Tab-separated table of C-alpha atoms and ligand atoms in Angstrom:
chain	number	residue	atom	x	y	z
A	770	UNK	CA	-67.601	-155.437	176.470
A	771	UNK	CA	-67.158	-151.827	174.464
A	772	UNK	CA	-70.106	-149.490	174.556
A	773	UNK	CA	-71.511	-149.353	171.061
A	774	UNK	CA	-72.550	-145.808	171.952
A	775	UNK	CA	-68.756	-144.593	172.813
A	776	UNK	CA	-67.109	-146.399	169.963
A	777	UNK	CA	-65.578	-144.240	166.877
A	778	UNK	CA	-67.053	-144.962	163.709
A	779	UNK	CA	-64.212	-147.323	162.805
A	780	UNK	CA	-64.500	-149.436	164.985
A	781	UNK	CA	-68.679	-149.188	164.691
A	782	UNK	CA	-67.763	-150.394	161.324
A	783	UNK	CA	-65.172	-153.068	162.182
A	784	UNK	CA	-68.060	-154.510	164.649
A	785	UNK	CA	-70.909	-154.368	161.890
A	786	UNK	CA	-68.452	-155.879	158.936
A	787	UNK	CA	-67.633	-159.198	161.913
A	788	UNK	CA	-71.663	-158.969	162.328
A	789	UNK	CA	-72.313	-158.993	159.093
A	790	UNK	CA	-70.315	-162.196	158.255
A	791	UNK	CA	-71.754	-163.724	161.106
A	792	UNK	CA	-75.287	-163.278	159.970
A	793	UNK	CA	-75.094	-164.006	156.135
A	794	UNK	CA	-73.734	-167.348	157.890
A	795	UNK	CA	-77.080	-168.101	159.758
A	796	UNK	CA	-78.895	-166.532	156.257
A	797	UNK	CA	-77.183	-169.929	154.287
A	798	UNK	CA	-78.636	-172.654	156.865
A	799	UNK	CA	-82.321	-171.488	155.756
A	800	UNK	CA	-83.505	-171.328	159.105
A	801	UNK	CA	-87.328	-171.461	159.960
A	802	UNK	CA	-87.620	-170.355	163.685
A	803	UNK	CA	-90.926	-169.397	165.077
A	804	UNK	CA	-90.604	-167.399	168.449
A	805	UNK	CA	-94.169	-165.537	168.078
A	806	UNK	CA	-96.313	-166.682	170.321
A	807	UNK	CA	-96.485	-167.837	173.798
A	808	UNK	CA	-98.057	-171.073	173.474
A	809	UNK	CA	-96.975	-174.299	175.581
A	810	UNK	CA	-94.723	-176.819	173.850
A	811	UNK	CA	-95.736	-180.214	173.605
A	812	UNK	CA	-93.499	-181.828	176.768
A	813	UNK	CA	-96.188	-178.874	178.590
A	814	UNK	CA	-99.334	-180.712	177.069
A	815	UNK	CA	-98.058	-184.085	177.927
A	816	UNK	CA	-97.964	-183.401	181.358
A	817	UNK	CA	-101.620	-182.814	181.290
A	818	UNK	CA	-102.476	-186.123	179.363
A	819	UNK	CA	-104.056	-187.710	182.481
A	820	UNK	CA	-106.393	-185.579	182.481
A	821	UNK	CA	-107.920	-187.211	179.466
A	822	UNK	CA	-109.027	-190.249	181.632
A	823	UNK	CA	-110.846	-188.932	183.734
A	824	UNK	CA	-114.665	-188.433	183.402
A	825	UNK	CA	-115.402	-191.886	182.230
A	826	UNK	CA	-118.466	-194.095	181.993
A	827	UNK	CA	-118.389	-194.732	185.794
A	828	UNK	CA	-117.557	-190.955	186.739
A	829	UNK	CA	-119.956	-188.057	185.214
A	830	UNK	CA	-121.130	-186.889	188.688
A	831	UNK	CA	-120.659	-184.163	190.430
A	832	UNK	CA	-120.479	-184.839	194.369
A	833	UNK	CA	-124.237	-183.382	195.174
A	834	UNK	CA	-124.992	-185.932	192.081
A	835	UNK	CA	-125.275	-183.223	188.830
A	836	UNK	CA	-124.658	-185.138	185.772
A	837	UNK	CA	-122.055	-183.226	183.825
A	838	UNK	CA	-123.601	-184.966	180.759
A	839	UNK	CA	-126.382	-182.554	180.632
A	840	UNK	CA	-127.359	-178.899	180.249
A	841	UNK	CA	-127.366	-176.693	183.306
A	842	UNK	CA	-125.369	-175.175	185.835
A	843	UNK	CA	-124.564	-172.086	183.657
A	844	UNK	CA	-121.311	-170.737	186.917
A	845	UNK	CA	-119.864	-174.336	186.581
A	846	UNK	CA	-119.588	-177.661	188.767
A	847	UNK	CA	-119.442	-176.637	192.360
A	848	UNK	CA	-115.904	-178.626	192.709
A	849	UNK	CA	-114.494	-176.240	189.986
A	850	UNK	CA	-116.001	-173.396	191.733
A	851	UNK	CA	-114.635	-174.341	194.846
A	852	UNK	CA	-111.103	-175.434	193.405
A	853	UNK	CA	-111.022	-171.766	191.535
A	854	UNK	CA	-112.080	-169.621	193.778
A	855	UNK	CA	-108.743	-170.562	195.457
A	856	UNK	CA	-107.186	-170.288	192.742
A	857	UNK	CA	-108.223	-166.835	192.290
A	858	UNK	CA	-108.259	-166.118	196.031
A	859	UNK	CA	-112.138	-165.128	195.948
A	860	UNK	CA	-114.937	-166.685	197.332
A	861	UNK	CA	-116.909	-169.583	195.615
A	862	UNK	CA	-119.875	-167.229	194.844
A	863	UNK	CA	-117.328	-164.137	193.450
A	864	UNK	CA	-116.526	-167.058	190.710
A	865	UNK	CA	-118.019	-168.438	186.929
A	866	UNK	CA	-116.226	-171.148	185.945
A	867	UNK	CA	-116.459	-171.318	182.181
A	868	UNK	CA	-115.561	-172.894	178.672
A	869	UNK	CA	-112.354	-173.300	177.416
A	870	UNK	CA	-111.018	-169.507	176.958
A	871	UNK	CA	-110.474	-166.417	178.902
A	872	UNK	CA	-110.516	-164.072	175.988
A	873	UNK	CA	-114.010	-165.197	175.984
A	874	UNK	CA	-114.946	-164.003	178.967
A	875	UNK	CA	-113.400	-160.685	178.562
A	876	UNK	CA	-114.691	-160.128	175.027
A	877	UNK	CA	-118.195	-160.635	176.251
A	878	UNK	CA	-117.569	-158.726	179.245
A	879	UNK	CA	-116.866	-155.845	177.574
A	880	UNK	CA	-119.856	-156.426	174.972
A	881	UNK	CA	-122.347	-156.919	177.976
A	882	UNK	CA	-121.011	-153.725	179.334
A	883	UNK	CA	-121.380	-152.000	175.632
A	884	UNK	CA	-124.937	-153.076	175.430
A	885	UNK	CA	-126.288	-153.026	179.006
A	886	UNK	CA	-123.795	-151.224	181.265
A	887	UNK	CA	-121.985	-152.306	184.248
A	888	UNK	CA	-125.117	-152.670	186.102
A	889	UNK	CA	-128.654	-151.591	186.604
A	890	UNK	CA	-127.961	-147.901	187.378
A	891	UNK	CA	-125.482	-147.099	184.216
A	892	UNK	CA	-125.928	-145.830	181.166
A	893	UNK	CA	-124.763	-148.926	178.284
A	894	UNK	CA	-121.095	-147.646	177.134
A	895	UNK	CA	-122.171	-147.884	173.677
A	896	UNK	CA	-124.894	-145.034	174.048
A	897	UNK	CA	-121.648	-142.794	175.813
A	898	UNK	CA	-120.687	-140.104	173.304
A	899	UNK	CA	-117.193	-141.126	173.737
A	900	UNK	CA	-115.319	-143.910	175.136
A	901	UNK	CA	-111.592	-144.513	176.384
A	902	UNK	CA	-109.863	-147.293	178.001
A	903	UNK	CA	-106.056	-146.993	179.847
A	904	UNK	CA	-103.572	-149.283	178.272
A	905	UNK	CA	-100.686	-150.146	180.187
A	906	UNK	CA	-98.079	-151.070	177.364
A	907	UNK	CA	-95.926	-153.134	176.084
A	908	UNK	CA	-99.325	-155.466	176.952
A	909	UNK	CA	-101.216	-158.079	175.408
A	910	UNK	CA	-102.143	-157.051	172.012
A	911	UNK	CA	-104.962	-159.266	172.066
A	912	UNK	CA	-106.578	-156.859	174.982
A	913	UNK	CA	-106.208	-153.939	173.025
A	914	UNK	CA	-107.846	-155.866	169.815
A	915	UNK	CA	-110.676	-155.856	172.060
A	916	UNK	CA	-110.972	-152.069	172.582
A	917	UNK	CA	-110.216	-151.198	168.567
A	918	UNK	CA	-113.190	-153.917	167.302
A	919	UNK	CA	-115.230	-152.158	170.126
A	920	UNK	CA	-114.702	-148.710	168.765
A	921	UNK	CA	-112.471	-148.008	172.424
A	922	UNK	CA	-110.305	-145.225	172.089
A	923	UNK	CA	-107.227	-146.410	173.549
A	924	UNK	CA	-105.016	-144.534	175.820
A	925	UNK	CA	-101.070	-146.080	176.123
A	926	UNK	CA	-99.604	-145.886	179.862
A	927	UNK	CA	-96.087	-146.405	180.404
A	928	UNK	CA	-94.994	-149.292	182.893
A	929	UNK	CA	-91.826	-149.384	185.316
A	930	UNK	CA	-91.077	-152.442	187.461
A	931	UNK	CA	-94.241	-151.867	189.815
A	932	UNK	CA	-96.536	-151.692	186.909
A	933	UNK	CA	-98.759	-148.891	185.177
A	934	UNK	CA	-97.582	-144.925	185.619
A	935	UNK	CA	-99.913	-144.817	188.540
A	936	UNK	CA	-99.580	-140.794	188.938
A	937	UNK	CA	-100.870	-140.544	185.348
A	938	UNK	CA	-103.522	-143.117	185.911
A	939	UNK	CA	-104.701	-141.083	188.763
A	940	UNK	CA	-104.893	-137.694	186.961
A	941	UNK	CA	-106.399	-139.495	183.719
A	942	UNK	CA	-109.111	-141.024	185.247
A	943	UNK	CA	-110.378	-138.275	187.632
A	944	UNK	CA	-110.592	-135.840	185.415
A	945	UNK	CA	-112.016	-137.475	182.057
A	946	UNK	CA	-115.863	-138.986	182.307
A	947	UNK	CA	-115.013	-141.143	179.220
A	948	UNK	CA	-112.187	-143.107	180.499
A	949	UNK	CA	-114.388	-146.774	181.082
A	950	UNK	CA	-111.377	-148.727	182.589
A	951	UNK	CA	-107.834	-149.934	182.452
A	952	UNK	CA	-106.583	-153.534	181.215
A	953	UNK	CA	-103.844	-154.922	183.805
A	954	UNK	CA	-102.153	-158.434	184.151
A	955	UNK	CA	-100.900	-158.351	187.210
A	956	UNK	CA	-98.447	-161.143	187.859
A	957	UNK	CA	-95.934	-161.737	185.767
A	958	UNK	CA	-97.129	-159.484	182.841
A	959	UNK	CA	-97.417	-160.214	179.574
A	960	UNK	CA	-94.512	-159.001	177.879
A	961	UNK	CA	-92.895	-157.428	180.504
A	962	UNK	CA	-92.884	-160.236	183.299
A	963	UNK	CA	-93.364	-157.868	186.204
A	964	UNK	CA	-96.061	-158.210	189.262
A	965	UNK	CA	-98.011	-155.189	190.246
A	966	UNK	CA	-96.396	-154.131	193.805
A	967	UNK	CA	-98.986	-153.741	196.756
A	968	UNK	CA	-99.117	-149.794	196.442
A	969	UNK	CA	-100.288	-150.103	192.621
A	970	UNK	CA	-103.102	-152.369	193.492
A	971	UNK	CA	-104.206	-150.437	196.159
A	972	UNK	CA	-104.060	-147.208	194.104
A	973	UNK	CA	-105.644	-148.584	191.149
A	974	UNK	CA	-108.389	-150.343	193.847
A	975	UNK	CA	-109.190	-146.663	195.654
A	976	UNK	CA	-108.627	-143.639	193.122
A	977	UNK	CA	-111.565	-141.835	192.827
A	978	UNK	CA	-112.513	-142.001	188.913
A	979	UNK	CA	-114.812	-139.856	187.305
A	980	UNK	CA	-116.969	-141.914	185.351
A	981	UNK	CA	-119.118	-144.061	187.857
A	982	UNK	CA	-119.129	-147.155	186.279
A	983	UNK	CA	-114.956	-147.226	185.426
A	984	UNK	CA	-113.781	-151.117	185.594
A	985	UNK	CA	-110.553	-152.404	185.978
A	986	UNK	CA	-110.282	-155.824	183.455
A	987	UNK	CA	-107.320	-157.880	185.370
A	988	UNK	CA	-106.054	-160.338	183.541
A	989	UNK	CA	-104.695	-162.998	185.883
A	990	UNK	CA	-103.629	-165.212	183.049
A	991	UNK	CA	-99.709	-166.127	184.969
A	992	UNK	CA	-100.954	-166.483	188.506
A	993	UNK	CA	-99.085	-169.861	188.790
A	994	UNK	CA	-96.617	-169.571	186.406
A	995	UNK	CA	-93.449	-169.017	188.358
A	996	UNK	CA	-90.210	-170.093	187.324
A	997	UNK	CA	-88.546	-169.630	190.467
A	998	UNK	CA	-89.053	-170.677	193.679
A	999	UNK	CA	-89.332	-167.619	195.433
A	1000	UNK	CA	-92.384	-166.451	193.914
A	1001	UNK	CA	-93.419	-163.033	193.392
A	1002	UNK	CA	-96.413	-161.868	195.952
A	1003	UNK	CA	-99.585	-160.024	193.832
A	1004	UNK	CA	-101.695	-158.590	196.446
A	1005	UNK	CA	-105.587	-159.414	196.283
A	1006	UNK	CA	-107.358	-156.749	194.038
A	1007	UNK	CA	-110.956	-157.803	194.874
A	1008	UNK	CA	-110.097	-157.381	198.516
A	1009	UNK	CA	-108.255	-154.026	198.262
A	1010	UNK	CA	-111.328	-152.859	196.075
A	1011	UNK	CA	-113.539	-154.168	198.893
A	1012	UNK	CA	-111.720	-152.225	201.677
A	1013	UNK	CA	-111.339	-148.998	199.504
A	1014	UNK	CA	-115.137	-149.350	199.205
A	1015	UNK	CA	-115.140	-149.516	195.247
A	1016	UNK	CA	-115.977	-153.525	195.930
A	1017	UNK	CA	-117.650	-153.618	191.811
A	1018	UNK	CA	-114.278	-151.730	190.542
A	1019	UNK	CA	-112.949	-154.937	189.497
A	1020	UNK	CA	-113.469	-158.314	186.780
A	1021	UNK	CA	-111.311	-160.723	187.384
A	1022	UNK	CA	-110.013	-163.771	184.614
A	1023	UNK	CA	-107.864	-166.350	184.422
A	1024	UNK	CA	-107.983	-169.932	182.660
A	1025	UNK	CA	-106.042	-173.036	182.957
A	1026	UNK	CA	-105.152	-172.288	178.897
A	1027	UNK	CA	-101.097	-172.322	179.880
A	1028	UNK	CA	-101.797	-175.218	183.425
A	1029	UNK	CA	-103.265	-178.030	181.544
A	1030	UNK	CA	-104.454	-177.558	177.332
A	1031	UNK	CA	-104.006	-174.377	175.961
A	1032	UNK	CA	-107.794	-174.083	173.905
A	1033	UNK	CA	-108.988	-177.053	175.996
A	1034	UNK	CA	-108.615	-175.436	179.624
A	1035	UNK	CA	-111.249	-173.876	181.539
A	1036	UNK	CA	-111.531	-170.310	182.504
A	1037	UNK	CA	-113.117	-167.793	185.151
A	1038	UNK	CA	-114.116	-164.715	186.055
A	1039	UNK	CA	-114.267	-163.303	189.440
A	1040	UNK	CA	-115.520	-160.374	190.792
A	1041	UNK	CA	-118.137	-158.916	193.764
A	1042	UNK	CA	-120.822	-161.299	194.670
A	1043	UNK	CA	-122.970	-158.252	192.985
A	1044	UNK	CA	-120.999	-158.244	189.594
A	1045	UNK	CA	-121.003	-162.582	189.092
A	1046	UNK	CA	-124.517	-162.264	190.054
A	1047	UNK	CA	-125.286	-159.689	187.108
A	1048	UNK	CA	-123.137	-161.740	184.904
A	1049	UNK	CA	-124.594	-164.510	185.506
A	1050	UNK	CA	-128.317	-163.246	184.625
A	1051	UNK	CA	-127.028	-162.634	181.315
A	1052	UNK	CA	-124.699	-165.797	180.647
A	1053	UNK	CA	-128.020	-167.953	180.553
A	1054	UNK	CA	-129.329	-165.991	177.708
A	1055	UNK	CA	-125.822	-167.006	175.805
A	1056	UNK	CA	-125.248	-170.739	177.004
A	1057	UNK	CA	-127.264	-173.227	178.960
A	1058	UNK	CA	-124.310	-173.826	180.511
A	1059	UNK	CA	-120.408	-174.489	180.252
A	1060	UNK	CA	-118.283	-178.140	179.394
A	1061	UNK	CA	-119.213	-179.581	182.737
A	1062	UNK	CA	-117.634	-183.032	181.879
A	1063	UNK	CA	-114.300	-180.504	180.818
A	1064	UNK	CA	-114.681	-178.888	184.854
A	1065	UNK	CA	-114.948	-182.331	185.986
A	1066	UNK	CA	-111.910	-183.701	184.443
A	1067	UNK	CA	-109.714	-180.885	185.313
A	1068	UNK	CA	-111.105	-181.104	189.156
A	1069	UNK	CA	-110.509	-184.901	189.108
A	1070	UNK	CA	-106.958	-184.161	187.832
A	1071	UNK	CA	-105.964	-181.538	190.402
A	1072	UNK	CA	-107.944	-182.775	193.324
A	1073	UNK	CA	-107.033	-179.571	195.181
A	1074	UNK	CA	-104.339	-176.556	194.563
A	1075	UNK	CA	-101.757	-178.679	195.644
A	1076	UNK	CA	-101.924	-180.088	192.179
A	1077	UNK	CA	-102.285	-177.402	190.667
A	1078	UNK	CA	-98.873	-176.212	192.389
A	1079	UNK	CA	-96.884	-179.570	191.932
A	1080	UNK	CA	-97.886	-179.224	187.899
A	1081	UNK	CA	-96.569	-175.774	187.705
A	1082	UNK	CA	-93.468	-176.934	189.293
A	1083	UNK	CA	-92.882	-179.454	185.996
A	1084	UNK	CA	-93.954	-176.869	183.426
A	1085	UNK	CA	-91.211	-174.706	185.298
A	1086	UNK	CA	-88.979	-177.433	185.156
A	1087	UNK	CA	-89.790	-177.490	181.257
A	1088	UNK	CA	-89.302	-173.413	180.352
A	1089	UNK	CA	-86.735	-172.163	182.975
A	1090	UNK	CA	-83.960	-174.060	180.788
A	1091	UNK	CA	-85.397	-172.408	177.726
A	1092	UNK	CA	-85.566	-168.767	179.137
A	1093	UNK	CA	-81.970	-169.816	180.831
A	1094	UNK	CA	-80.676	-169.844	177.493
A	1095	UNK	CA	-82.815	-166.490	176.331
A	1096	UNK	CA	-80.766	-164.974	179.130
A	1097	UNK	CA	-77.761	-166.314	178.683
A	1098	UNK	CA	-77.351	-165.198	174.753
A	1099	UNK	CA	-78.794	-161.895	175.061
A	1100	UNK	CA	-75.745	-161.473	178.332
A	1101	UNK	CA	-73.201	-162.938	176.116
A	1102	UNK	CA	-73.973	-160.852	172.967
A	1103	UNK	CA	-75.328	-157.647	174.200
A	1104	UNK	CA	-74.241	-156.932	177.809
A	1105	UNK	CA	-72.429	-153.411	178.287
A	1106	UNK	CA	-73.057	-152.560	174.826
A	1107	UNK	CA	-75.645	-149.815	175.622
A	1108	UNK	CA	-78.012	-150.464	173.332
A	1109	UNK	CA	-81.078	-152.933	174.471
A	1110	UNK	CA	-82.458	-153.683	177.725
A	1111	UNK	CA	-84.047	-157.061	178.491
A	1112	UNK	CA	-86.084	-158.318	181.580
A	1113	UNK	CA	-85.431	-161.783	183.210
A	1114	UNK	CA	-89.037	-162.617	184.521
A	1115	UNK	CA	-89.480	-164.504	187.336
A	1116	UNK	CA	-92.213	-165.933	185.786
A	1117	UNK	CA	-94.876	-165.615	182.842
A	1118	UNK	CA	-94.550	-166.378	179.407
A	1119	UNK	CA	-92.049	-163.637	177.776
A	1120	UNK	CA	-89.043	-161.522	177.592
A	1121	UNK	CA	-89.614	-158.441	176.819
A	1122	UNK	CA	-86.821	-156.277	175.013
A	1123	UNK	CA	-86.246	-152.591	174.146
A	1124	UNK	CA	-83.721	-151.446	171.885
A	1125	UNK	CA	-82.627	-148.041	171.132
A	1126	UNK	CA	-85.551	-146.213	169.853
A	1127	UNK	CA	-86.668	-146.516	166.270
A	1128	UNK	CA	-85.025	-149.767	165.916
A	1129	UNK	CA	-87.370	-152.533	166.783
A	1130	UNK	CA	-89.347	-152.943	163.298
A	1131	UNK	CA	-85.820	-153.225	161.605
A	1132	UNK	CA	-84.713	-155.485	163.698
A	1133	UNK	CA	-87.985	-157.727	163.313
A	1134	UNK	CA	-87.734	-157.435	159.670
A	1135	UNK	CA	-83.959	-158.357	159.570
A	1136	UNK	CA	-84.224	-161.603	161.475
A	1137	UNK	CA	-87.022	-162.511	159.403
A	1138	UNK	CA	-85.374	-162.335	156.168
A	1139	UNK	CA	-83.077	-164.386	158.128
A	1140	UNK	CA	-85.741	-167.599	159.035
A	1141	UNK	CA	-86.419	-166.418	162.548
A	1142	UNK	CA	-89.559	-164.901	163.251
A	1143	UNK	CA	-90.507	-162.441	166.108
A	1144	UNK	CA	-93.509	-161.107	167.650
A	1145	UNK	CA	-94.132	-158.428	165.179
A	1146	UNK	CA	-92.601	-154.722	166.403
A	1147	UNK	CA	-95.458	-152.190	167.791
A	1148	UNK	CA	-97.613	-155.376	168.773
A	1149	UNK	CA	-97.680	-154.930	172.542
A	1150	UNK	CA	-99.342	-151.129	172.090
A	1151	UNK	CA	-102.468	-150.176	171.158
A	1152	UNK	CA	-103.630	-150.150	167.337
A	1153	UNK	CA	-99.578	-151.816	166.784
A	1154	UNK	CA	-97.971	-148.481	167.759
A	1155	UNK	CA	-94.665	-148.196	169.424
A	1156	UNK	CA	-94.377	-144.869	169.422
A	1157	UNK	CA	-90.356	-145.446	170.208
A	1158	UNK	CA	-90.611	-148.288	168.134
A	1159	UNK	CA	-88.185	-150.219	170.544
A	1160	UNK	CA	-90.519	-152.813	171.923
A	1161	UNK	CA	-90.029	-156.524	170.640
A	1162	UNK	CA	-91.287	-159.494	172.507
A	1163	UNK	CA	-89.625	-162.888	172.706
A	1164	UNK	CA	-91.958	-166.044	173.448
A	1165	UNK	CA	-89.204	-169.134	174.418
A	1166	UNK	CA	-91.662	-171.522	175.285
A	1167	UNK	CA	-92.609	-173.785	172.190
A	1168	UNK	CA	-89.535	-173.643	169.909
A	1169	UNK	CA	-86.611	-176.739	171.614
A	1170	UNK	CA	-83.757	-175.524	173.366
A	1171	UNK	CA	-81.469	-175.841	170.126
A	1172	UNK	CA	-83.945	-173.680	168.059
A	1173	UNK	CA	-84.352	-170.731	171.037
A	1174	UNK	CA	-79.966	-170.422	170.679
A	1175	UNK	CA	-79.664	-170.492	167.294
A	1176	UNK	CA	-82.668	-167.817	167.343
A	1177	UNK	CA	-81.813	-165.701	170.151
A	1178	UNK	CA	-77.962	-166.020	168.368
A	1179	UNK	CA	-79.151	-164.165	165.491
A	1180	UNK	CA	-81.719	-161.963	167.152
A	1181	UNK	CA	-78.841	-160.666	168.807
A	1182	UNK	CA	-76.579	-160.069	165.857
A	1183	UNK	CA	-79.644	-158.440	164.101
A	1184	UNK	CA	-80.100	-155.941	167.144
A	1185	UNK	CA	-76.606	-154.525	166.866
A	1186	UNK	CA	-76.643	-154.491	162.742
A	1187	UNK	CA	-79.763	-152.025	163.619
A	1188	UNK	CA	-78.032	-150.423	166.350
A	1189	UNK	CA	-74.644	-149.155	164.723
A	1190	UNK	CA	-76.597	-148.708	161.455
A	1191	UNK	CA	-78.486	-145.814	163.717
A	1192	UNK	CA	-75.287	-144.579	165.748
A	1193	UNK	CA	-73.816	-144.157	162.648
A	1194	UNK	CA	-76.377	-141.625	161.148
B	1208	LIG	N1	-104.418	-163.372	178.804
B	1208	LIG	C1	-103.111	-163.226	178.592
B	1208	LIG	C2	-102.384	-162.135	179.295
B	1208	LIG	C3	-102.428	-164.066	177.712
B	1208	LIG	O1	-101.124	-163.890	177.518
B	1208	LIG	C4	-103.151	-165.081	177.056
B	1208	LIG	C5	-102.489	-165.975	176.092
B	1208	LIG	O2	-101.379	-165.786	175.685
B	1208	LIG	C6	-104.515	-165.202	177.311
B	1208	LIG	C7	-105.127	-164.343	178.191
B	1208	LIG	C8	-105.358	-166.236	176.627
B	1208	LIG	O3	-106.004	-167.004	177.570
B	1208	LIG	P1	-107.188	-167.999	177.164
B	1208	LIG	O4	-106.610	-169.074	176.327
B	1208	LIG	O5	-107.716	-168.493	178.456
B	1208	LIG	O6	-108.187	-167.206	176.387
C-alpha cells in the first residue's frame, strides 16, 4: 500500500475523489452505529443469567450463618471477601467488598481524602492551597471527571507500551508538594490496552514523592479480561509498595461491572490492612452496609476463581471476533499508509487510535455526519484536551459483528479524507 505521506498531490487527490465516492455511499444507507462506550453486549449479560437464581428462599446465609437479608457487615460477606481478595491478589482483610460500582468507590475515596486526609496524621487535601493529580493519558475520562468536579488540577503524562513516562513521573512528584497522586489502570488499559511492565510498578511503588500523603488510585477494572490465552503478567502493586516500604502508597479497585452485570456487579477496594481499616471507619457513617444478597449471588455463581476464569474465557470467546474484525479493517484500509497507528490489545475493552496530529476531532465529526458515532476526540485527556488532537477511541464490544465492519469501514475512509485533506495544506 502507497504512503499517503510520499504521494504527489495528484494522486492525494485521485485517492480522496475514490474516498469520497465511497463514503457518500455509506452517507445514503442512513446508518446509526454507536461505537462509544465500552459496555458488554447482551450475549455478555446472558452468560451471567444464572446468577439470578441464586439467593433464594432456602439460601440467604452466609456460611458462619449472617443473613444477607439484613443490615450489617459494612466490608461485605466473608465468601466475597475471601473470593476477591484473590481476585485482587491481597489478603481478605486488605479488601471492602462493595455495591454495585467502582466509580463509587473511587469518587468517595477521593472525597474522604478531600475532607479528612489520607489518614490521621495529614492535613485534608481540600484545606491544601493547591492540588494536582498525574494523568497518564489517553485514560479513562471518567477518572479525570473526578479530579475537574474536585477542583484537581490535572497534570497529562504521556504513555509508551510499559505505561506512564516514568522519568517524568519521578521528577514531577519529588519536586512538587501539591502533586496528591496519579490515576493508573494497569492491565490492559483503558484506551490503550497495555499492562504496566514490572519496572513501572516498582517505580511508581518506591519513588520518593514529596507530598507525604501522595496515593496512587489503580484502577484494576480489566484484570480478567484477556482475549488471548497467553495473558499479560501485571505485577502486584500492594506488594511492591509493601517491600519499597511505602505499604499505604496504594488504593486498589476493581468490580465485576464487565464479569457478570455491568451496574449490577459488585466492586472492591484493596489496599494496606491500615488504609481498609481507615476506610472502613468512615464507610459506616455512609451505609449500614453493602447488597449482601448481590455478594451472595455472585459467590454462589463463581464458587471460586476458577469460575471466574472459565466465564472470562466465554466473554473472550464473545469480543475477540469483534476486535478480530476492528483489526482486520483498520490492516486492510490503513496499513503502510503512514498516517494512524492502532493497538491490538491483548485484552481490555478498546482500541485505541492516533492519527496524524490535529486530525482526530475531524475525523469524529465526519463519521458522525455519516451515522457512526465515536468516542468523542480529546475524551481520554484531562478537561477533553488532546493537545495533538490525534487520540480517538474505538469500543467494539456492544455493536454485532455486521455493525463493527460497516463502522470500522467508514471510520477508516473518514481517517484518510482527514488525512490527505491535511497533507495537502
Ligand atoms: N474503570 C475503568 C477503567 C473503566 O473502563 C470502567 C468502565 O468502563 C469502570 C472503571 C467502571 O466500573 P464500575 O462499573 O465498576 O464503576
Amino acid at each position: 500500500m502507497s504512503d499517503f505521506t510520499k504521494l504527489s498531490i495528484e494522486e492525494l487527490n485521485k485517492n480522496k475523489n475514490e474516498l469520497i465516492k465511497r463514503y457518500n455511499e455509506f452517507k445514503s444507507q442512513k446508518l446509526e452505529l454507536d461505537m462509544t462506550r465500552g459496555k458488554p453486549c447482551p450475549e455478555q449479560l446472558d452468560l451471567s443469567m444464572d446468577l439470578l437464581q441464586f439467593a433464594d428462599k432456602d439460601n440467604y446465609k452466609t456460611q458462619n450463618g449472617v443473613d444477607c437479608r439484613n443490615y450489617g457487615g459494612v466490608d461485605g460477606i466473608p465468601e466475597a471477601k475471601n473470593l476477591f481478595s484473590q481476585y485482587l491478589e491481597v489478603e481478605p482483610d486488605e479488601i471492602i467488598v462493595g455495591g454495585n460500582a467502582s466509580l463509587t468507590f473511587m469518587h468517595d475515596t477521593f472525597m474522604r481524602a478531600m475532607i479528612h486526609g489520607v489518614d490521621e496524621d495529614s492535613v485534608p487535601w481540600s484545606k491544601q492551597p493547591k492540588l494536582k493529580f498525574l494523568c497518564p493519558s489517553p485514560g479513562y475520562d471518567r477518572h479525570f471527571s473526578i479530579c475537574e468536579f474536585m477542583g484537581i488540577e490535572m497534570i497529562t503524562i504521556e504513555m509508551d507500551e510499559n505505561g506512564p513516562d516514568m522519568d517524568i513521573v519521578e521528577n514531577l512528584v519529588s519536586e512538587d508538594e501539591s502533586i496528591k497522586g496519579i490515576w493508573c489502570v494497569p492491565k490492559y488499559s483503558n484506551p490503550s490496552g497495555i499492562t504496566y511492565s514490572d519496572e513501572v510498578i516498582d517505580r511508581l511503588s518506591s519513588m520518593k514523592t514529596k507530598a507525604s500523603d501522595f496515593r496512587i488510585f489503580c484502577d484494576n477494572a480489566y484484570s480478567a479480561h484477556h482475549l488471548t490465552d497467553t495473558p499479560d503478567k501485571l505485577k502486584n502493586i500492594l506488594e511492591a509498595c509493601k517491600k519499597a516500604g511505602n505499604p499505604d502508597r496504594v488504593y486498589i479497585f476493581g468490580s465485576t461491572a464487565k464479569i457478570t452485570f455491568a451496574g449490577g456487579g459488585v466492586s472492591m477496594m484493596a489496599g494496606s490492612k491500615k488504609n481498609i481499616d481507615r476506610a472502613k471507619k468512615q464507610l459506616i457513617i455512609q451505609s449500614i452496609g453493602p447488597d449482601k444478597i448481590n455478594q451472595l449471588r455472585h459467590v454462589c455463581f463463581f464458587k471460586d476463581m476458577d469460575g471466574v476464569t472459565n466465564l472470562m474465557k466465554k466473554h473472550a470467546m464473545i469480543l475477540k471476533p469483534k476486535f478480530d474484525a476492528v483489526q482486520t479493517i483498520l490492516e486492510r484500509e490503513l496499513a503502510g499508509k503512514n498516517i494512524v497507528q492502532w493497538s491490538n490489545p491483548k485484552g481490555g475493552y478498546f482500541v485505541s487510535i492516533n492519527t496524524l496530529d490535529n486530525c482526530a476531532k475531524d475525523i469524529v465529526k465526519m463519521a458522525s455526519d455519516a451515522g457512526v458515532k465515536l468516542t468523542p476526540a480529546g475524551a481520554t485527556y484531562p478537561y477533553k484536551n488532546d493537545p495533538r488532537d490525534r487520540n480517538i477511541r474505538v469500543a467494539p464490544s456492544f455493536p454485532g459483528l455486521n455493525d463493527i465492519n460497516k463502522a470500522m469501514e467508514l471510520f477508516a475512509i473518514c481517517i484518510q479524507i482527514v488525512s490527505i485533506n491535511k497533507l495537502l495544506k
